[in-house]
Amino acid sequence: MRETGSMIADPASVGFDPADPGFIADPYPTLAAMRGLGRVLYYPPRRVHLITQFADVHAALRERRLGRAFRHRYTPAEFGQPEPDDRWPRWAESERWSLLNLEPPDHTRIRRLVTAVFTARSIAAMRPTIEELSRATLQLLLDGGSDADRGAGGVWDLISAYAQPYSVAVICRLLGVPVGDGPRLLAWSHAIVKMYELRSTEAEQQAAERAADEFIGYVRDLIAMRRERPAGDLITELIEVADAGDRLTEDEIVCTVIVLLNAVHEATVNTLGNGLRALLTHPDQWRAIVNGGVEPATAVEEMLRWDPPLQLFERWVLEDGVVIAGREFGVGDRIGMLFGSANRDPARFPEPDRFAVARGESTHIGFGGGVHFCIGAPLARLELAVSLSQLRAAALQLRLAAEPEYQPYFVIRGLRALDVTTG
Ligand code: HEM
């Protein structure tokens, strides 16, 4: 592996510190300074080359000589990487056949089978169900909610009382998982995704291992039940899907179900939280939606651009001589694409720091691009737009009750809570 890092600016010189509460509270001024520092920066603690600008992130996502994984082509030793950490075998098993960990040809094969089931048509057909779930969850909240949901003085946390139960209910319905199991799934998901942070503690890793173990057992039981008694749900379809004689194995179905459940809980909930915070701190923008001046589906794109729930995705360089952001990389180099920075790049978005729901830019980098482009984008967009529609109809007087705080993580960006009043 060639060492390119030493010649490149370190983003710490302009304040990049993913563990710093000030950075987490508002990373965008630092990300702007990082764009000014260079198209490529080098972050030594993780040996990653960070790509700061929109055009370069866009191109890197489509570069086929970069991969989310390298094990299909190189051993860890050849790649200058340690052997996989065998302390977390169940976690590794839950990830083994996740689309997010595969590259062609395995990725192409499994993605074809999963997209045969997860089609735009099957998602569009869910609209009435999604509307009903949103309406019912909101109604419960507005009617007084459960004691657990409602805080003092009519204050609600929109994350725990609405966004989470709603989005879990949607994916449960889609997959054919009992909605009552939602809280358990949510807890497993929260634990598992801690493994994706730039730094995670030993305790977090142990919790992720336990969660993966329980989650795998749960999904295997569900598959066994559907094999015995098929139902019209996604798990049954994943079992039955066949393409040119090809089928998904049980292990592949388990990993697919886990990735679908995890993706939904974290990214969609956080987009709703971050986006509603943006709307409520820009009341003129919320009014534009309530008045019908801007369609919810249009506003959703600005929510995803302005404060994305996923800030960083990484790739390995799989061949020598790959040029990214004007620099040449070699086998074993690691690239980190800064989505939040790309989405605020003034070279791509005029007045990028202005939150403008009418902007109508759906080509932001929120759902990625290239072969790993988000399979759930149509579902996420629908869920988010339905939520805005229902909220504007039901809660015209939505107001922030307290300044919301972000969770102390950089890669997965989301609020701890979003306390509002509806009076
Ligand atoms: C607002 C919500 C969401 C956001 C911002 C989001 C974002 C993303 C991004 C950026 C990627 C690509 C990662 C990469 O290139 O390395 C991705 C992949 C993926 N997403 Fe989403 N996602 C969201 C919701 C969902 C939902 C609702 C589902 C499904 C139920 C889903 C399922 C997936 C899957 C399966 C992949 C892997 C695709 C592949 O590797 O081929 N996502 N998502």
Coordinates of C-alpha atoms and ligand atoms in Angstrom, one line a residue:
M1 CA 0.0 0.0 0.0
R2 CA 1.3 3.4 -0.9
E3 CA 1.3 6.0 1.8
T4 CA -0.4 9.2 0.4
G5 CA -1.6 10.6 3.7
S6 CA 1.4 12.5 4.8
M7 CA 1.2 15.0 2.0
I8 CA -2.4 16.0 2.6
A9 CA -3.9 18.5 5.0
D10 CA -5.3 17.1 8.3
P11 CA -8.9 18.3 8.9
A12 CA -8.1 18.6 12.6
S13 CA -6.3 21.8 11.7
V14 CA -9.7 23.4 11.1
G15 CA -11.5 21.8 14.0
F16 CA -12.7 18.4 12.7
D17 CA -13.2 16.2 15.7
P18 CA -16.1 13.7 15.4
A19 CA -16.2 13.3 19.2
D20 CA -16.5 17.0 20.0
P21 CA -19.9 18.1 21.2
G22 CA -19.5 21.5 19.5
F23 CA -18.8 19.9 16.2
I24 CA -21.8 17.5 16.6
A25 CA -24.1 20.4 17.5
D26 CA -23.4 22.0 14.2
P27 CA -20.8 20.4 12.0
Y28 CA -21.5 22.5 8.9
P29 CA -19.1 25.5 9.6
T30 CA -16.2 23.0 10.1
L31 CA -17.2 21.1 7.0
A32 CA -17.2 24.4 5.1
A33 CA -13.7 25.1 6.4
M34 CA -12.7 21.6 5.4
R35 CA -13.9 22.2 1.8
G36 CA -11.7 25.3 1.8
L37 CA -8.7 23.3 3.0
G38 CA -8.8 20.8 0.1
R39 CA -10.7 18.4 -2.1
V40 CA -9.0 15.6 -0.2
L41 CA -8.0 15.6 3.5
Y42 CA -6.3 12.9 5.5
Y43 CA -7.7 11.9 8.9
P44 CA -4.9 9.9 10.7
P45 CA -6.9 8.3 13.5
R46 CA -8.8 6.3 10.9
R47 CA -6.3 6.4 8.1
V48 CA -9.0 7.7 5.8
H49 CA -8.9 10.2 3.0
L50 CA -11.9 12.5 3.3
I51 CA -13.5 13.8 0.1
T52 CA -15.2 17.2 0.7
Q53 CA -16.8 18.4 -2.5
F54 CA -20.0 17.5 -4.2
A55 CA -18.6 16.7 -7.7
D56 CA -15.9 14.5 -6.2
V57 CA -18.2 12.6 -3.9
H58 CA -20.6 12.1 -6.8
A59 CA -17.8 10.6 -8.9
A60 CA -16.4 8.5 -6.1
L61 CA -19.8 6.8 -5.6
R62 CA -19.8 5.8 -9.2
E63 CA -16.1 4.6 -9.4
R64 CA -16.2 0.9 -9.9
R65 CA -12.6 0.4 -8.7
L66 CA -13.7 1.5 -5.2
G67 CA -15.6 -1.0 -3.1
R68 CA -17.4 -1.1 0.2
A69 CA -15.6 -4.4 0.8
F70 CA -12.3 -5.9 -0.3
R71 CA -12.4 -9.5 0.9
H72 CA -13.8 -10.7 -2.4
R73 CA -10.4 -9.7 -4.0
Y74 CA -7.7 -9.5 -1.3
T75 CA -6.8 -11.1 2.0
P76 CA -6.5 -8.7 4.9
A77 CA -2.7 -9.3 4.9
E78 CA -2.5 -8.4 1.2
F79 CA -4.5 -5.3 2.0
G80 CA -2.5 -4.2 4.9
Q81 CA -5.4 -4.7 7.3
P82 CA -5.7 -6.8 10.5
E83 CA -7.6 -10.1 10.4
P84 CA -11.3 -9.6 11.1
D85 CA -12.1 -9.2 14.8
D86 CA -13.3 -12.7 15.7
R87 CA -14.7 -11.6 19.0
W88 CA -18.0 -10.6 17.3
P89 CA -19.0 -13.7 15.3
R90 CA -22.7 -13.2 15.4
W91 CA -22.4 -9.5 14.4
A92 CA -20.2 -10.6 11.5
E93 CA -22.8 -13.3 10.6
S94 CA -25.6 -10.7 10.5
E95 CA -23.5 -8.6 8.1
R96 CA -22.1 -11.4 5.9
W97 CA -24.7 -11.2 3.1
S98 CA -25.8 -7.6 3.7
L99 CA -25.9 -5.8 0.3
L100 CA -23.9 -3.1 2.0
N101 CA -21.0 -5.5 2.5
L102 CA -20.9 -7.1 -0.9
E103 CA -19.4 -6.2 -4.2
P104 CA -20.1 -7.6 -7.7
P105 CA -20.6 -10.4 -8.6
D106 CA -22.4 -11.4 -5.3
H107 CA -23.8 -7.9 -4.9
T108 CA -25.3 -7.9 -8.4
R109 CA -26.9 -11.3 -7.9
I110 CA -28.5 -10.6 -4.5
R111 CA -29.5 -7.0 -5.3
R112 CA -31.3 -8.3 -8.5
L113 CA -33.3 -10.7 -6.4
V114 CA -34.1 -8.2 -3.6
T115 CA -35.1 -5.5 -6.1
A116 CA -37.4 -7.9 -7.8
V117 CA -39.4 -7.9 -4.6
F118 CA -38.7 -4.4 -3.4
T119 CA -40.1 -2.6 -6.4
A120 CA -41.4 1.0 -6.8
R121 CA -44.8 -0.6 -7.6
S122 CA -44.9 -2.6 -4.4
I123 CA -43.9 0.5 -2.4
A124 CA -46.5 2.7 -4.2
A125 CA -49.1 0.1 -3.4
M126 CA -48.3 0.6 0.3
R127 CA -49.4 4.3 0.3
P128 CA -52.8 3.8 1.8
T129 CA -51.3 1.6 4.6
I130 CA -48.6 4.2 5.3
E131 CA -51.1 7.0 5.4
E132 CA -53.2 5.1 7.8
L133 CA -50.2 4.2 10.1
S134 CA -49.1 7.9 10.1
R135 CA -52.7 9.1 10.8
A136 CA -53.2 6.6 13.6
T137 CA -49.9 7.2 15.3
L138 CA -50.4 11.0 15.2
Q139 CA -54.0 10.7 16.3
L140 CA -52.9 8.7 19.4
L141 CA -50.4 11.5 20.2
L142 CA -52.9 14.4 19.6
D143 CA -55.7 12.7 21.5
G144 CA -53.5 12.6 24.6
G145 CA -51.2 9.7 23.7
S146 CA -50.2 7.1 26.2
D147 CA -48.9 8.3 29.5
A148 CA -45.5 7.2 28.4
D149 CA -45.7 9.4 25.2
R150 CA -47.0 12.6 26.8
G151 CA -44.8 14.8 28.8
A152 CA -45.8 17.6 31.2
G153 CA -47.8 20.5 29.8
G154 CA -48.8 18.8 26.5
V155 CA -45.2 18.5 25.3
W156 CA -44.4 15.5 23.1
D157 CA -41.2 14.0 21.9
L158 CA -41.9 13.6 18.2
I159 CA -39.1 11.1 17.8
S160 CA -40.2 8.6 20.4
A161 CA -43.9 9.3 20.2
Y162 CA -44.2 9.5 16.5
A163 CA -41.2 9.0 14.2
Q164 CA -40.0 5.7 15.7
P165 CA -43.3 3.9 16.2
Y166 CA -44.5 5.0 12.8
S167 CA -41.5 4.0 10.8
V168 CA -41.1 0.7 12.7
A169 CA -44.8 0.0 12.0
V170 CA -44.3 0.7 8.3
I171 CA -41.4 -1.7 7.9
C172 CA -43.1 -4.3 10.1
R173 CA -46.1 -4.3 7.9
L174 CA -44.0 -4.5 4.8
L175 CA -42.0 -7.4 6.0
G176 CA -44.8 -9.2 7.7
V177 CA -43.4 -8.8 11.2
P178 CA -45.8 -8.4 14.1
V179 CA -46.0 -4.6 14.8
G180 CA -46.0 -5.4 18.5
D181 CA -42.4 -6.6 18.1
G182 CA -41.4 -3.1 17.0
P183 CA -39.7 -2.0 20.3
R184 CA -37.5 -5.1 20.4
L185 CA -36.4 -4.6 16.8
L186 CA -35.7 -0.9 17.5
A187 CA -33.5 -1.9 20.4
W188 CA -31.5 -4.4 18.4
S189 CA -31.1 -1.9 15.5
H190 CA -29.8 0.9 17.8
A191 CA -27.3 -1.5 19.3
I192 CA -26.1 -3.0 16.0
V193 CA -25.5 0.3 14.1
K194 CA -23.1 1.6 16.8
M195 CA -20.5 -0.6 15.0
Y196 CA -20.5 1.8 12.1
E197 CA -19.3 4.8 14.1
L198 CA -15.7 6.0 13.7
R199 CA -15.1 5.0 17.3
S200 CA -17.2 2.6 19.3
T201 CA -16.5 1.3 22.8
E202 CA -16.0 -2.3 23.9
A203 CA -19.3 -2.2 25.7
E204 CA -21.1 -0.9 22.6
Q205 CA -19.4 -3.7 20.6
Q206 CA -20.5 -6.3 23.1
A207 CA -24.1 -5.0 23.0
A208 CA -24.0 -5.1 19.2
E209 CA -22.9 -8.7 19.3
R210 CA -25.8 -9.7 21.7
A211 CA -28.3 -7.8 19.6
A212 CA -27.1 -9.5 16.4
D213 CA -27.4 -12.9 18.1
E214 CA -31.0 -12.3 19.2
F215 CA -32.0 -10.6 15.9
I216 CA -30.6 -13.6 13.8
G217 CA -32.6 -16.0 15.9
Y218 CA -35.7 -13.9 15.6
V219 CA -35.5 -13.7 11.8
R220 CA -34.7 -17.4 11.4
D221 CA -37.9 -18.3 13.4
L222 CA -39.9 -15.9 11.2
I223 CA -38.6 -17.5 8.0
A224 CA -39.4 -21.0 9.3
M225 CA -43.0 -19.8 10.0
R226 CA -43.4 -18.4 6.5
R227 CA -42.0 -21.5 4.9
E228 CA -44.7 -23.4 6.6
R229 CA -47.4 -20.9 6.0
P230 CA -46.7 -18.3 3.3
A231 CA -48.3 -14.9 3.7
G232 CA -48.5 -11.9 1.2
D233 CA -45.5 -10.1 2.8
L234 CA -41.9 -9.3 1.9
I235 CA -40.4 -12.2 3.9
T236 CA -42.5 -14.7 2.0
E237 CA -41.6 -13.0 -1.3
L238 CA -37.9 -13.1 -0.4
I239 CA -38.2 -16.8 0.3
E240 CA -40.1 -17.4 -3.0
V241 CA -38.3 -15.0 -5.3
A242 CA -36.4 -16.8 -8.2
D243 CA -34.6 -15.3 -11.1
A244 CA -33.2 -17.5 -13.9
G245 CA -33.2 -20.5 -11.5
D246 CA -31.4 -18.5 -8.8
R247 CA -32.8 -18.0 -5.3
L248 CA -31.8 -16.4 -2.0
T249 CA -30.3 -18.7 0.6
E250 CA -31.6 -18.6 4.2
D251 CA -28.4 -16.7 5.3
E252 CA -28.9 -14.2 2.6
I253 CA -32.6 -13.6 3.6
V254 CA -31.6 -13.2 7.2
C255 CA -29.0 -10.5 6.4
T256 CA -31.3 -8.8 4.0
V257 CA -34.1 -8.6 6.5
I258 CA -31.7 -7.2 9.2
V259 CA -30.3 -4.6 6.9
L260 CA -33.8 -3.5 5.8
L261 CA -34.9 -3.2 9.4
N262 CA -31.8 -1.3 10.5
A263 CA -31.8 1.1 7.6
V264 CA -35.3 2.0 8.2
H265 CA -35.2 2.7 11.9
E266 CA -32.1 4.9 11.8
A267 CA -32.1 6.8 8.6
T268 CA -35.7 7.5 8.2
V269 CA -36.4 8.5 11.8
N270 CA -33.3 10.7 11.8
T271 CA -34.3 12.4 8.6
L272 CA -37.7 13.2 10.1
G273 CA -36.2 14.5 13.3
N274 CA -33.5 16.6 11.7
G275 CA -35.9 17.8 9.0
L276 CA -38.6 18.8 11.5
R277 CA -36.1 20.6 13.6
A278 CA -35.1 22.5 10.6
L279 CA -38.7 23.3 9.7
L280 CA -39.6 24.4 13.3
T281 CA -36.5 26.6 13.5
H282 CA -37.4 28.2 10.2
P283 CA -41.2 28.9 10.8
D284 CA -41.6 30.6 7.4
Q285 CA -40.6 27.3 5.7
W286 CA -43.0 25.3 7.8
R287 CA -45.8 27.8 7.0
A288 CA -45.0 27.4 3.3
I289 CA -45.8 23.7 3.7
V290 CA -48.9 24.2 5.9
N291 CA -50.3 26.8 3.5
G292 CA -49.8 24.4 0.5
G293 CA -47.3 26.7 -1.2
V294 CA -44.7 23.9 -1.2
E295 CA -45.6 20.2 -1.6
P296 CA -44.4 17.8 1.2
A297 CA -42.5 15.7 -1.4
T298 CA -40.5 18.8 -2.5
A299 CA -39.7 19.8 1.1
V300 CA -38.5 16.3 1.9
E301 CA -35.6 16.7 -0.6
E302 CA -34.4 19.8 1.2
M303 CA -34.6 18.0 4.5
L304 CA -32.4 15.3 3.1
R305 CA -29.9 17.8 1.6
W306 CA -29.7 20.4 4.5
D307 CA -29.1 18.0 7.4
P308 CA -28.6 14.5 6.2
P309 CA -28.9 11.6 8.6
L310 CA -25.9 9.8 7.2
Q311 CA -22.8 11.9 7.1
L312 CA -20.0 9.6 5.9
F313 CA -19.7 6.5 3.8
E314 CA -16.4 4.8 3.2
R315 CA -14.8 2.9 0.3
W316 CA -11.7 0.8 -0.2
V317 CA -9.5 1.5 -3.3
L318 CA -9.3 -1.9 -5.1
E319 CA -6.8 -1.1 -7.9
D320 CA -3.8 1.1 -8.3
G321 CA -3.9 4.3 -10.2
V322 CA -7.5 5.4 -9.3
V323 CA -7.8 9.1 -9.4
I324 CA -10.3 10.7 -6.9
A325 CA -10.7 14.4 -6.4
G326 CA -7.5 15.0 -8.5
R327 CA -5.3 12.6 -6.5
E328 CA -4.0 9.2 -7.3
F329 CA -4.7 6.4 -4.9
G330 CA -3.5 2.8 -4.7
V331 CA -4.8 -0.6 -3.5
G332 CA -5.6 -0.5 0.2
D333 CA -6.2 3.3 0.6
R334 CA -9.4 4.2 2.3
I335 CA -11.7 7.0 1.0
G336 CA -14.4 8.7 3.1
M337 CA -17.2 10.5 1.3
L338 CA -18.6 13.4 3.4
F339 CA -22.2 13.6 2.4
G340 CA -23.1 16.5 4.7
S341 CA -20.2 18.5 3.2
A342 CA -21.1 17.6 -0.4
N343 CA -24.7 18.7 0.2
R344 CA -23.5 22.2 1.4
D345 CA -21.1 22.7 -1.5
P346 CA -21.7 26.2 -3.0
A347 CA -20.3 24.9 -6.3
R348 CA -23.4 22.7 -6.6
F349 CA -26.1 24.4 -4.5
P350 CA -26.5 28.2 -4.6
E351 CA -26.7 29.6 -1.0
P352 CA -26.1 26.1 0.4
D353 CA -26.6 27.0 4.0
R354 CA -30.1 28.5 3.4
F355 CA -32.8 26.0 4.3
A356 CA -35.3 26.5 1.4
V357 CA -38.1 23.9 1.2
A358 CA -39.0 25.1 -2.3
R359 CA -35.5 24.4 -3.7
G360 CA -36.7 21.3 -5.4
E361 CA -33.3 19.7 -5.7
S362 CA -33.6 15.9 -5.7
T363 CA -30.1 15.3 -6.9
H364 CA -28.5 15.9 -3.5
I365 CA -26.3 13.2 -2.1
G366 CA -28.6 11.7 0.5
F367 CA -29.3 8.2 -0.9
G368 CA -25.8 7.7 -2.3
G369 CA -25.3 6.7 -5.9
G370 CA -23.8 4.0 -8.2
V371 CA -24.3 0.3 -7.5
H372 CA -25.1 0.8 -3.7
F373 CA -27.8 3.5 -4.3
C374 CA -30.4 3.2 -1.6
I375 CA -33.0 0.5 -2.3
G376 CA -35.3 2.1 0.2
A377 CA -35.3 5.6 -1.3
P378 CA -38.9 5.4 -2.7
L379 CA -40.1 4.0 0.6
A380 CA -38.2 6.6 2.6
R381 CA -39.5 9.5 0.4
L382 CA -43.0 8.3 0.7
E383 CA -42.9 7.8 4.5
L384 CA -41.4 11.3 4.9
A385 CA -43.8 13.1 2.6
V386 CA -46.8 11.3 4.2
S387 CA -45.6 12.4 7.6
L388 CA -45.4 16.1 6.5
S389 CA -48.9 15.9 5.0
Q390 CA -50.4 14.4 8.1
L391 CA -48.6 16.8 10.4
R392 CA -49.6 19.9 8.5
A393 CA -53.2 18.7 8.5
A394 CA -53.3 17.6 12.2
A395 CA -50.9 20.0 14.0
L396 CA -51.0 23.4 12.4
Q397 CA -49.6 25.0 15.6
L398 CA -46.6 22.7 15.9
R399 CA -43.9 24.5 17.9
L400 CA -40.5 23.6 19.4
A401 CA -40.8 23.2 23.2
A402 CA -37.0 23.0 23.8
E403 CA -33.8 23.4 21.8
P404 CA -33.2 19.8 20.6
E405 CA -29.8 18.1 21.1
Y406 CA -28.1 15.7 18.7
Q407 CA -26.9 12.3 19.8
P408 CA -23.2 12.2 20.3
Y409 CA -22.4 10.5 17.0
F410 CA -21.1 11.8 13.7
V411 CA -21.7 9.2 11.0
I412 CA -25.3 8.6 11.9
R413 CA -26.7 12.0 12.7
G414 CA -29.9 12.3 14.6
L415 CA -31.6 14.0 17.6
R416 CA -32.0 12.6 21.1
A417 CA -35.5 14.0 21.2
L418 CA -37.7 16.6 19.5
D419 CA -40.0 18.1 22.1
V420 CA -42.9 20.0 20.6
T421 CA -46.2 21.5 21.6
T422 CA -49.2 21.3 19.4
G423 CA -51.3 23.9 21.2
Ligands
HEM1 C1 -34.1 8.8 4.6 C2 -33.9 7.5 4.8 C3 -32.7 6.8 4.1 C4 -31.5 7.3 3.8 C5 -31.0 8.7 3.9 C6 -30.7 6.2 3.2 C7 -29.5 6.3 2.6 C8 -28.8 5.3 2.1 C9 -27.5 5.4 1.5 C10 -26.6 6.7 1.4 C11 -27.1 4.2 1.0 C12 -25.8 3.9 0.2 C13 -24.6 3.6 1.0 C14 -23.3 3.5 0.3 O1 -23.3 4.0 -0.9 O2 -22.3 3.1 0.8 C15 -28.2 3.3 1.3 C16 -28.2 2.0 0.9 C17 -29.2 1.1 1.2 N1 -30.4 1.5 1.8 FE1 -31.0 3.3 2.4 N2 -31.5 5.1 3.2 C18 -32.7 5.4 3.8 C19 -33.8 4.6 4.0 C20 -33.8 3.3 3.6 C21 -35.0 2.4 3.7 C22 -36.3 2.9 4.2 C23 -34.6 1.2 3.3 C24 -35.4 -0.1 3.2 C25 -36.4 -0.4 3.9 C26 -33.2 1.3 2.9 C27 -32.5 0.2 2.4 C28 -31.2 0.3 1.9 C29 -30.4 -0.8 1.5 C30 -30.9 -2.3 1.4 C31 -29.2 -0.3 1.0 C32 -28.0 -1.1 0.4 C33 -28.1 -1.1 -1.1 C34 -26.9 -1.7 -1.7 O3 -25.8 -1.8 -1.1 O4 -27.0 -2.2 -2.8 N3 -32.8 2.6 3.1 N4 -29.2 4.0 1.9

